[in-house]
Coordinates of C-alpha atoms in Angstrom, one line a residue:
M18 CA 36.6 -20.8 -1.1
T19 CA 35.0 -19.1 1.8
I20 CA 36.7 -17.4 4.8
N21 CA 35.6 -18.7 8.1
N22 CA 34.3 -16.3 10.7
R23 CA 37.4 -16.7 13.0
V24 CA 39.7 -15.6 10.2
L25 CA 37.4 -12.8 9.1
F26 CA 37.2 -11.4 12.7
F27 CA 41.0 -11.7 13.2
A28 CA 41.5 -9.8 9.9
I29 CA 39.2 -7.1 11.1
F30 CA 41.2 -6.8 14.3
L31 CA 44.4 -6.5 12.3
V32 CA 42.9 -3.8 10.1
C33 CA 41.7 -1.8 13.2
F34 CA 45.1 -2.2 14.8
G35 CA 46.7 -0.9 11.6
L36 CA 44.2 2.0 11.4
M37 CA 45.0 3.0 15.0
G38 CA 48.7 2.8 14.3
F39 CA 48.3 5.0 11.2
G40 CA 46.2 7.5 13.2
L41 CA 49.0 7.7 15.8
V42 CA 51.6 8.3 13.0
L43 CA 49.4 11.1 11.6
Q44 CA 49.2 12.6 15.1
H45 CA 52.7 12.2 16.5
V46 CA 54.9 12.2 13.3
M47 CA 52.9 14.4 11.0
H48 CA 51.6 16.6 13.9
L49 CA 47.9 16.4 12.9
E50 CA 45.9 16.7 16.1
P51 CA 42.6 14.8 16.0
C52 CA 39.4 16.8 16.5
P53 CA 36.7 15.6 18.8
L54 CA 34.9 13.7 16.1
C55 CA 38.2 12.0 15.0
I56 CA 38.6 10.9 18.6
L57 CA 35.2 9.3 18.7
Q58 CA 36.0 7.5 15.5
R59 CA 39.2 6.2 17.0
I60 CA 37.2 4.9 20.0
A61 CA 34.8 3.2 17.6
F62 CA 37.8 1.5 15.8
I63 CA 39.2 0.4 19.2
V64 CA 35.8 -1.1 20.2
I65 CA 35.4 -2.8 16.8
G66 CA 38.9 -4.2 17.0
A67 CA 38.4 -5.4 20.6
T68 CA 35.1 -7.1 19.6
A69 CA 36.7 -8.7 16.6
L70 CA 39.7 -10.0 18.6
A71 CA 37.3 -11.4 21.3
A72 CA 35.3 -13.2 18.6
A73 CA 38.4 -14.6 17.0
I74 CA 39.8 -15.9 20.3
H75 CA 36.4 -17.1 21.5
N76 CA 35.5 -18.9 18.3
P77 CA 31.9 -19.5 19.4
K78 CA 29.1 -21.6 18.0
R79 CA 26.2 -20.4 15.9
R80 CA 24.5 -18.1 18.5
G81 CA 27.8 -16.6 19.5
W82 CA 28.6 -15.6 15.9
T83 CA 25.2 -14.0 15.7
V84 CA 26.1 -11.9 18.8
Y85 CA 29.5 -10.9 17.6
G86 CA 28.2 -10.2 14.1
S87 CA 25.5 -8.0 15.5
L88 CA 28.0 -6.1 17.8
L89 CA 30.4 -5.6 14.9
A90 CA 27.6 -4.2 12.7
L91 CA 26.2 -2.0 15.5
F92 CA 29.6 -0.5 16.5
S93 CA 30.5 0.0 12.8
M94 CA 27.2 1.9 12.2
L95 CA 27.8 4.1 15.2
G96 CA 31.3 4.9 14.1
G97 CA 30.1 5.3 10.5
G98 CA 27.5 7.8 11.7
V99 CA 30.1 9.9 13.4
A100 CA 32.3 9.7 10.2
A101 CA 29.4 10.6 8.0
W102 CA 28.6 13.6 10.1
Q103 CA 32.2 14.8 9.8
V104 CA 32.2 14.3 6.1
Y105 CA 29.0 16.4 6.0
L106 CA 30.7 19.1 8.0
Q107 CA 33.7 19.0 5.7
H108 CA 31.4 19.7 2.7
L109 CA 29.6 22.6 4.1
P110 CA 30.2 26.0 2.5
K111 CA 32.7 28.1 4.5
D112 CA 30.1 30.5 5.8
Q113 CA 28.0 27.6 7.3
V114 CA 30.8 25.8 9.1
P115 CA 30.3 26.0 12.9
E116 CA 32.8 28.1 14.9
C117 CA 35.7 26.3 16.6
G118 CA 34.9 25.3 20.1
P119 CA 37.0 24.5 23.2
G120 CA 39.4 21.5 23.0
L121 CA 38.2 18.1 24.1
D122 CA 40.7 18.1 27.0
Y123 CA 39.3 21.3 28.4
M124 CA 35.7 20.2 27.9
L125 CA 36.3 16.9 29.8
E126 CA 37.9 18.8 32.7
A127 CA 35.4 21.7 32.9
M128 CA 32.0 20.4 31.9
P129 CA 29.7 17.5 32.7
L130 CA 29.3 14.7 30.1
T131 CA 25.7 15.7 29.4
K132 CA 27.0 19.1 28.0
I133 CA 30.0 17.7 26.2
L134 CA 28.3 15.1 24.0
P135 CA 25.9 17.6 22.3
M136 CA 28.8 20.0 21.7
I137 CA 31.0 17.2 20.2
F138 CA 28.2 16.0 17.8
K139 CA 27.4 19.6 16.8
G140 CA 30.9 19.7 15.4
S141 CA 33.2 22.6 15.2
G142 CA 35.3 24.4 12.7
E143 CA 38.3 22.1 13.4
C144 CA 36.1 19.1 12.6
A145 CA 35.2 20.6 9.2
E146 CA 38.9 21.2 8.3
V147 CA 40.5 18.8 5.9
T148 CA 44.2 18.6 6.8
W149 CA 45.2 15.4 5.0
T150 CA 44.0 13.5 2.0
F151 CA 44.9 10.3 0.1
L152 CA 43.5 9.7 -3.3
D153 CA 41.5 12.9 -2.9
L154 CA 39.7 11.4 0.2
S155 CA 39.8 12.9 3.7
I156 CA 40.6 10.9 6.8
A157 CA 36.8 11.0 7.7
Q158 CA 35.9 9.7 4.2
W159 CA 38.4 6.8 4.6
A160 CA 37.1 6.1 8.0
L161 CA 33.6 6.0 6.7
G162 CA 34.6 3.5 4.0
W163 CA 36.2 1.2 6.6
F164 CA 33.1 1.5 8.9
V165 CA 30.9 0.5 6.0
L166 CA 33.1 -2.5 5.2
F167 CA 33.1 -3.6 8.8
A168 CA 29.3 -3.2 9.0
L169 CA 28.8 -5.3 5.9
A170 CA 31.1 -8.0 7.3
G171 CA 29.0 -8.1 10.5
V172 CA 25.8 -8.4 8.5
A173 CA 27.4 -11.1 6.3
V174 CA 28.2 -13.1 9.4
L175 CA 24.6 -12.8 10.5
F176 CA 23.3 -14.2 7.2
R177 CA 26.0 -16.8 6.6
R178 CA 24.9 -20.4 6.4
R179 CA 26.5 -22.6 9.0
P180 CA 26.8 -26.4 8.9

C-alpha cells in the first residue's frame, strides 16, 4: 500500500504543527528561551508546514507535485543546514565556543539585516548550550532528524511514479 502525495503532505503539515506546539511548550511552560538558530529552525518548520498544507489543499497534477516536492526538499535542506550548524556548535570544546552575543530582539531593533544574518549564522554561546535532551539527543539534533525526513519525503515525491 502506498500513501498518496496529498496524505503525505497533510501528515507533514501535522508534524510541523506538532513540532511548533512542542517548541512553544518548551518556551512558555518549561521557560527555555530559543536562541537565534532555534528561531531560524522554527521559521523553517513553519515554511515547510505551510508548503505542505498548500500542497495538500491544492492537490495538483504531476508538475505541481514536482514543484511542491522540490520546495519541501529545499526548505528542509535549508532548515537542516541551520540545525546541523547548531549541532556542530554544541559539540565544540568549551574553549572554542563563540561568546554569547546580543539577543535577537536587540539585533533586529538596532542593526541592519545585512549585519544580523552573519552574526546569527556565526552562532553564539547560547546556541551551543544544550538545555534539554530526549533520548540523549538535543533539540537541534531532533530538529535535524525531522529536516532530513522531510527532505527525503520531498525527494521521494519527485521520483514517485504517477499514473
